[in-house]
Amino acid sequence: MFGYVSQILGRRLSMITGSIIGGALLYPYTFTTGKTIIAPAFFGQFFILGVFGIVPIYLSELSPGSLRTLVVGTTYQMGSLISSASATIEATLCERFPLPDTVNGVQRYDYGKVICIFTACAIVFDVLFLLVGPEKRATALDVERDDDMKEAIGENTMEKALHDSSHNMDNDVERAAASRNQS
């Protein structure tokens, strides 16, 4: 759904809107208990994951053709590397927000508050970068319009390959039709 909306409103506006709505749902998601957590958890995940569903096409549209997969793949790997420290950071932050010990003397921490703070910081960081970033919605990503590819292999070579490819597809369609007619 977010992909379709981003085709109409633009990638950045869709991601910013989804992030803000997901951020607004942080409080009810992290500070409610029982069955009342179901709705904010569902819709919070819906909006935040909807935002991250748009990221690959947004990055692809911003990247030059010859580096497109490198940029998208490296960005995701760097994000995984950076987020790998989040469990340690959250555990360290929890020590600043203790809850009263249990009856048995077990220490407890306010993980809801820490998750809310940590996620809110990530959302603010994302929104700030999206506000200053460019938008290149509806950039043609096919090889026919890839200037880097034309330069690397030569424009004539590429046009010949595209022509041969479409000619071969036409022949395949004709053979399939003939095969059906014989059956």
PDB file of C-alpha atoms in Angstrom:
ATOM      1  CA  MET A   1       0.000   0.000   0.000  1.00  0.00           C
ATOM      2  CA  PHE A   2       2.795   2.423   0.847  1.00  0.00           C
ATOM      3  CA  GLY A   3       4.429   1.700  -2.497  1.00  0.00           C
ATOM      4  CA  TYR A   4       1.267   2.717  -4.339  1.00  0.00           C
ATOM      5  CA  VAL A   5       0.825   5.824  -2.203  1.00  0.00           C
ATOM      6  CA  SER A   6       4.452   6.803  -2.819  1.00  0.00           C
ATOM      7  CA  GLN A   7       3.823   6.633  -6.577  1.00  0.00           C
ATOM      8  CA  ILE A   8       1.215   9.369  -6.140  1.00  0.00           C
ATOM      9  CA  LEU A   9       2.537  11.518  -3.280  1.00  0.00           C
ATOM     10  CA  GLY A  10       6.249  10.955  -3.742  1.00  0.00           C
ATOM     11  CA  ARG A  11       8.701   8.785  -1.850  1.00  0.00           C
ATOM     12  CA  ARG A  12       9.878  11.374   0.636  1.00  0.00           C
ATOM     13  CA  LEU A  13       6.415  12.658   1.587  1.00  0.00           C
ATOM     14  CA  SER A  14       5.132   9.094   2.015  1.00  0.00           C
ATOM     15  CA  MET A  15       8.091   8.118   4.206  1.00  0.00           C
ATOM     16  CA  ILE A  16       7.879  11.292   6.291  1.00  0.00           C
ATOM     17  CA  THR A  17       4.122  10.894   6.794  1.00  0.00           C
ATOM     18  CA  GLY A  18       4.444   7.203   7.706  1.00  0.00           C
ATOM     19  CA  SER A  19       7.270   7.975  10.132  1.00  0.00           C
ATOM     20  CA  ILE A  20       5.294  10.730  11.864  1.00  0.00           C
ATOM     21  CA  ILE A  21       2.172   8.576  12.223  1.00  0.00           C
ATOM     22  CA  GLY A  22       4.279   5.633  13.405  1.00  0.00           C
ATOM     23  CA  GLY A  23       5.996   7.970  15.869  1.00  0.00           C
ATOM     24  CA  ALA A  24       2.638   9.207  17.159  1.00  0.00           C
ATOM     25  CA  LEU A  25       1.733   5.596  17.935  1.00  0.00           C
ATOM     26  CA  LEU A  26       4.887   5.051  20.014  1.00  0.00           C
ATOM     27  CA  TYR A  27       3.344   6.224  23.262  1.00  0.00           C
ATOM     28  CA  PRO A  28       0.284   3.951  23.168  1.00  0.00           C
ATOM     29  CA  TYR A  29       2.470   1.102  21.880  1.00  0.00           C
ATOM     30  CA  THR A  30       5.049   1.327  24.643  1.00  0.00           C
ATOM     31  CA  PHE A  31       2.914   2.394  27.624  1.00  0.00           C
ATOM     32  CA  THR A  32      -0.233   0.272  27.350  1.00  0.00           C
ATOM     33  CA  THR A  33      -0.766  -3.181  28.778  1.00  0.00           C
ATOM     34  CA  GLY A  34      -3.041  -6.083  28.121  1.00  0.00           C
ATOM     35  CA  LYS A  35      -5.079  -6.410  24.954  1.00  0.00           C
ATOM     36  CA  THR A  36      -5.153  -2.650  24.405  1.00  0.00           C
ATOM     37  CA  ILE A  37      -1.653  -2.905  22.940  1.00  0.00           C
ATOM     38  CA  ILE A  38      -2.893  -4.805  19.867  1.00  0.00           C
ATOM     39  CA  ALA A  39      -4.113  -1.811  17.824  1.00  0.00           C
ATOM     40  CA  PRO A  40      -1.160   0.533  18.406  1.00  0.00           C
ATOM     41  CA  ALA A  41       1.298  -2.329  17.861  1.00  0.00           C
ATOM     42  CA  PHE A  42      -0.357  -3.334  14.584  1.00  0.00           C
ATOM     43  CA  PHE A  43      -0.706   0.179  13.175  1.00  0.00           C
ATOM     44  CA  GLY A  44       2.699   1.284  14.455  1.00  0.00           C
ATOM     45  CA  GLN A  45       4.322  -1.637  12.649  1.00  0.00           C
ATOM     46  CA  PHE A  46       2.139  -1.014   9.594  1.00  0.00           C
ATOM     47  CA  PHE A  47       3.395   2.548   9.215  1.00  0.00           C
ATOM     48  CA  ILE A  48       7.038   1.977  10.139  1.00  0.00           C
ATOM     49  CA  LEU A  49       7.377  -1.142   7.959  1.00  0.00           C
ATOM     50  CA  GLY A  50       5.507   0.679   5.192  1.00  0.00           C
ATOM     51  CA  VAL A  51       8.199   3.346   5.311  1.00  0.00           C
ATOM     52  CA  PHE A  52      10.958   0.753   5.067  1.00  0.00           C
ATOM     53  CA  GLY A  53       9.195  -0.893   2.144  1.00  0.00           C
ATOM     54  CA  ILE A  54       9.725   2.277   0.098  1.00  0.00           C
ATOM     55  CA  VAL A  55      13.419   2.668   0.942  1.00  0.00           C
ATOM     56  CA  PRO A  56      14.805   0.292  -1.737  1.00  0.00           C
ATOM     57  CA  ILE A  57      13.050   2.031  -4.637  1.00  0.00           C
ATOM     58  CA  TYR A  58      13.895   5.458  -3.192  1.00  0.00           C
ATOM     59  CA  LEU A  59      17.582   4.526  -3.040  1.00  0.00           C
ATOM     60  CA  SER A  60      17.426   2.948  -6.502  1.00  0.00           C
ATOM     61  CA  GLU A  61      15.996   6.119  -7.997  1.00  0.00           C
ATOM     62  CA  LEU A  62      18.743   8.228  -6.419  1.00  0.00           C
ATOM     63  CA  SER A  63      21.603   5.963  -7.502  1.00  0.00           C
ATOM     64  CA  PRO A  64      23.338   5.984 -10.884  1.00  0.00           C
ATOM     65  CA  GLY A  65      22.635   2.868 -12.926  1.00  0.00           C
ATOM     66  CA  SER A  66      26.094   1.377 -12.660  1.00  0.00           C
ATOM     67  CA  LEU A  67      26.079   1.657  -8.854  1.00  0.00           C
ATOM     68  CA  ARG A  68      22.403   0.995  -8.155  1.00  0.00           C
ATOM     69  CA  THR A  69      22.681  -2.440  -6.554  1.00  0.00           C
ATOM     70  CA  LEU A  70      25.894  -1.509  -4.760  1.00  0.00           C
ATOM     71  CA  VAL A  71      24.308   1.555  -3.153  1.00  0.00           C
ATOM     72  CA  VAL A  72      21.116  -0.218  -2.078  1.00  0.00           C
ATOM     73  CA  GLY A  73      22.920  -3.323  -0.810  1.00  0.00           C
ATOM     74  CA  THR A  74      25.648  -1.402   0.993  1.00  0.00           C
ATOM     75  CA  THR A  75      23.085   0.891   2.619  1.00  0.00           C
ATOM     76  CA  TYR A  76      21.154  -2.074   3.994  1.00  0.00           C
ATOM     77  CA  GLN A  77      24.324  -3.782   5.222  1.00  0.00           C
ATOM     78  CA  MET A  78      25.540  -0.583   6.891  1.00  0.00           C
ATOM     79  CA  GLY A  79      22.132  -0.200   8.549  1.00  0.00           C
ATOM     80  CA  SER A  80      22.387  -3.741   9.892  1.00  0.00           C
ATOM     81  CA  LEU A  81      25.903  -3.067  11.145  1.00  0.00           C
ATOM     82  CA  ILE A  82      24.868   0.125  12.918  1.00  0.00           C
ATOM     83  CA  SER A  83      21.703  -1.398  14.393  1.00  0.00           C
ATOM     84  CA  SER A  84      23.615  -4.400  15.737  1.00  0.00           C
ATOM     85  CA  ALA A  85      24.603  -2.260  18.718  1.00  0.00           C
ATOM     86  CA  SER A  86      20.992  -1.360  19.536  1.00  0.00           C
ATOM     87  CA  ALA A  87      20.458  -4.191  22.053  1.00  0.00           C
ATOM     88  CA  THR A  88      23.512  -3.081  24.033  1.00  0.00           C
ATOM     89  CA  ILE A  89      22.473   0.570  23.865  1.00  0.00           C
ATOM     90  CA  GLU A  90      18.937  -0.254  25.007  1.00  0.00           C
ATOM     91  CA  ALA A  91      20.197  -2.408  27.880  1.00  0.00           C
ATOM     92  CA  THR A  92      22.507   0.400  28.995  1.00  0.00           C
ATOM     93  CA  LEU A  93      19.687   2.950  28.779  1.00  0.00           C
ATOM     94  CA  CYS A  94      17.399   0.697  30.820  1.00  0.00           C
ATOM     95  CA  GLU A  95      19.723   1.035  33.788  1.00  0.00           C
ATOM     96  CA  ARG A  96      18.751   4.719  33.894  1.00  0.00           C
ATOM     97  CA  PHE A  97      15.049   3.833  34.181  1.00  0.00           C
ATOM     98  CA  PRO A  98      14.667   1.254  36.948  1.00  0.00           C
ATOM     99  CA  LEU A  99      11.313   0.043  38.197  1.00  0.00           C
ATOM    100  CA  PRO A 100      10.676  -1.100  41.774  1.00  0.00           C
ATOM    101  CA  ASP A 101      12.090  -4.560  42.472  1.00  0.00           C
ATOM    102  CA  THR A 102       9.707  -7.491  42.489  1.00  0.00           C
ATOM    103  CA  VAL A 103       8.574  -9.148  45.708  1.00  0.00           C
ATOM    104  CA  ASN A 104      11.386 -11.678  45.234  1.00  0.00           C
ATOM    105  CA  GLY A 105      13.973  -8.886  44.885  1.00  0.00           C
ATOM    106  CA  VAL A 106      14.447  -9.181  41.104  1.00  0.00           C
ATOM    107  CA  GLN A 107      15.540  -5.942  39.468  1.00  0.00           C
ATOM    108  CA  ARG A 108      13.262  -4.590  36.759  1.00  0.00           C
ATOM    109  CA  TYR A 109      13.682  -1.871  34.165  1.00  0.00           C
ATOM    110  CA  ASP A 110      11.275   0.264  32.163  1.00  0.00           C
ATOM    111  CA  TYR A 111      11.879  -1.176  28.700  1.00  0.00           C
ATOM    112  CA  GLY A 112       8.769   0.564  27.333  1.00  0.00           C
ATOM    113  CA  LYS A 113      10.242   3.981  28.047  1.00  0.00           C
ATOM    114  CA  VAL A 114      13.604   2.988  26.538  1.00  0.00           C
ATOM    115  CA  ILE A 115      12.032   1.568  23.377  1.00  0.00           C
ATOM    116  CA  CYS A 116       9.951   4.729  23.029  1.00  0.00           C
ATOM    117  CA  ILE A 117      12.990   7.006  23.397  1.00  0.00           C
ATOM    118  CA  PHE A 118      15.215   4.895  21.145  1.00  0.00           C
ATOM    119  CA  THR A 119      12.622   4.541  18.376  1.00  0.00           C
ATOM    120  CA  ALA A 120      11.653   8.222  18.560  1.00  0.00           C
ATOM    121  CA  CYS A 121      15.307   9.190  18.080  1.00  0.00           C
ATOM    122  CA  ALA A 122      15.561   6.916  15.032  1.00  0.00           C
ATOM    123  CA  ILE A 123      12.357   8.361  13.556  1.00  0.00           C
ATOM    124  CA  VAL A 124      13.496  11.954  14.090  1.00  0.00           C
ATOM    125  CA  PHE A 125      16.863  11.109  12.509  1.00  0.00           C
ATOM    126  CA  ASP A 126      15.126   9.553   9.474  1.00  0.00           C
ATOM    127  CA  VAL A 127      12.684  12.446   9.044  1.00  0.00           C
ATOM    128  CA  LEU A 128      15.475  15.032   9.211  1.00  0.00           C
ATOM    129  CA  PHE A 129      17.453  13.241   6.496  1.00  0.00           C
ATOM    130  CA  LEU A 130      14.342  12.846   4.361  1.00  0.00           C
ATOM    131  CA  LEU A 131      13.551  16.549   4.661  1.00  0.00           C
ATOM    132  CA  VAL A 132      16.924  17.562   3.233  1.00  0.00           C
ATOM    133  CA  GLY A 133      17.216  14.694   0.731  1.00  0.00           C
ATOM    134  CA  PRO A 134      16.330  14.844  -2.962  1.00  0.00           C
ATOM    135  CA  GLU A 135      13.333  13.284  -4.705  1.00  0.00           C
ATOM    136  CA  LYS A 136      13.632  11.552  -8.065  1.00  0.00           C
ATOM    137  CA  ARG A 137      10.297   9.768  -8.184  1.00  0.00           C
ATOM    138  CA  ALA A 138       9.431   7.859 -11.346  1.00  0.00           C
ATOM    139  CA  THR A 139      13.023   7.690 -12.545  1.00  0.00           C
ATOM    140  CA  ALA A 140      13.286   5.174 -15.377  1.00  0.00           C
ATOM    141  CA  LEU A 141      15.300   2.241 -14.028  1.00  0.00           C
ATOM    142  CA  ASP A 142      15.340   0.097 -17.161  1.00  0.00           C
ATOM    143  CA  VAL A 143      18.534  -0.570 -19.085  1.00  0.00           C
ATOM    144  CA  GLU A 144      17.295   1.309 -22.152  1.00  0.00           C
ATOM    145  CA  ARG A 145      17.588   4.632 -20.312  1.00  0.00           C
ATOM    146  CA  ASP A 146      20.760   3.820 -18.378  1.00  0.00           C
ATOM    147  CA  ASP A 147      23.378   6.312 -19.543  1.00  0.00           C
ATOM    148  CA  ASP A 148      26.139   4.554 -17.586  1.00  0.00           C
ATOM    149  CA  MET A 149      25.422   1.293 -19.410  1.00  0.00           C
ATOM    150  CA  LYS A 150      25.416   3.036 -22.783  1.00  0.00           C
ATOM    151  CA  GLU A 151      28.779   4.592 -22.013  1.00  0.00           C
ATOM    152  CA  ALA A 152      30.290   1.341 -20.738  1.00  0.00           C
ATOM    153  CA  ILE A 153      29.289  -0.961 -23.611  1.00  0.00           C
ATOM    154  CA  GLY A 154      28.658   1.568 -26.350  1.00  0.00           C
ATOM    155  CA  GLU A 155      25.309   2.912 -27.423  1.00  0.00           C
ATOM    156  CA  ASN A 156      25.198   0.898 -30.666  1.00  0.00           C
ATOM    157  CA  THR A 157      25.886  -2.371 -28.829  1.00  0.00           C
ATOM    158  CA  MET A 158      23.086  -1.703 -26.402  1.00  0.00           C
ATOM    159  CA  GLU A 159      20.579  -0.764 -29.092  1.00  0.00           C
ATOM    160  CA  LYS A 160      21.486  -3.907 -31.049  1.00  0.00           C
ATOM    161  CA  ALA A 161      21.068  -6.087 -27.944  1.00  0.00           C
ATOM    162  CA  LEU A 162      17.682  -4.542 -27.155  1.00  0.00           C
ATOM    163  CA  HIS A 163      16.572  -4.978 -30.763  1.00  0.00           C
ATOM    164  CA  ASP A 164      17.743  -8.620 -30.835  1.00  0.00           C
ATOM    165  CA  SER A 165      16.054  -9.260 -27.510  1.00  0.00           C
ATOM    166  CA  SER A 166      12.694  -7.908 -28.683  1.00  0.00           C
ATOM    167  CA  HIS A 167      13.065  -9.794 -31.983  1.00  0.00           C
ATOM    168  CA  ASN A 168      13.736 -13.055 -30.094  1.00  0.00           C
ATOM    169  CA  MET A 169      10.706 -12.458 -27.868  1.00  0.00           C
ATOM    170  CA  ASP A 170       8.532 -11.942 -30.942  1.00  0.00           C
ATOM    171  CA  ASN A 171       9.818 -15.241 -32.381  1.00  0.00           C
ATOM    172  CA  ASP A 172       9.110 -17.009 -29.070  1.00  0.00           C
ATOM    173  CA  VAL A 173       5.545 -15.712 -29.085  1.00  0.00           C
ATOM    174  CA  GLU A 174       5.043 -16.862 -32.676  1.00  0.00           C
ATOM    175  CA  ARG A 175       6.426 -20.344 -31.859  1.00  0.00           C
ATOM    176  CA  ALA A 176       4.182 -20.658 -28.804  1.00  0.00           C
ATOM    177  CA  ALA A 177       1.135 -19.673 -30.869  1.00  0.00           C
ATOM    178  CA  ALA A 178       2.062 -22.169 -33.595  1.00  0.00           C
ATOM    179  CA  SER A 179       2.538 -24.885 -30.984  1.00  0.00           C
ATOM    180  CA  ARG A 180      -0.904 -24.195 -29.508  1.00  0.00           C
ATOM    181  CA  ASN A 181      -2.491 -24.280 -32.949  1.00  0.00           C
ATOM    182  CA  GLN A 182      -0.911 -27.673 -33.677  1.00  0.00           C
ATOM    183  CA  SER A 183      -2.236 -29.123 -30.429  1.00  0.00           C
TER     184      SER A 183
END
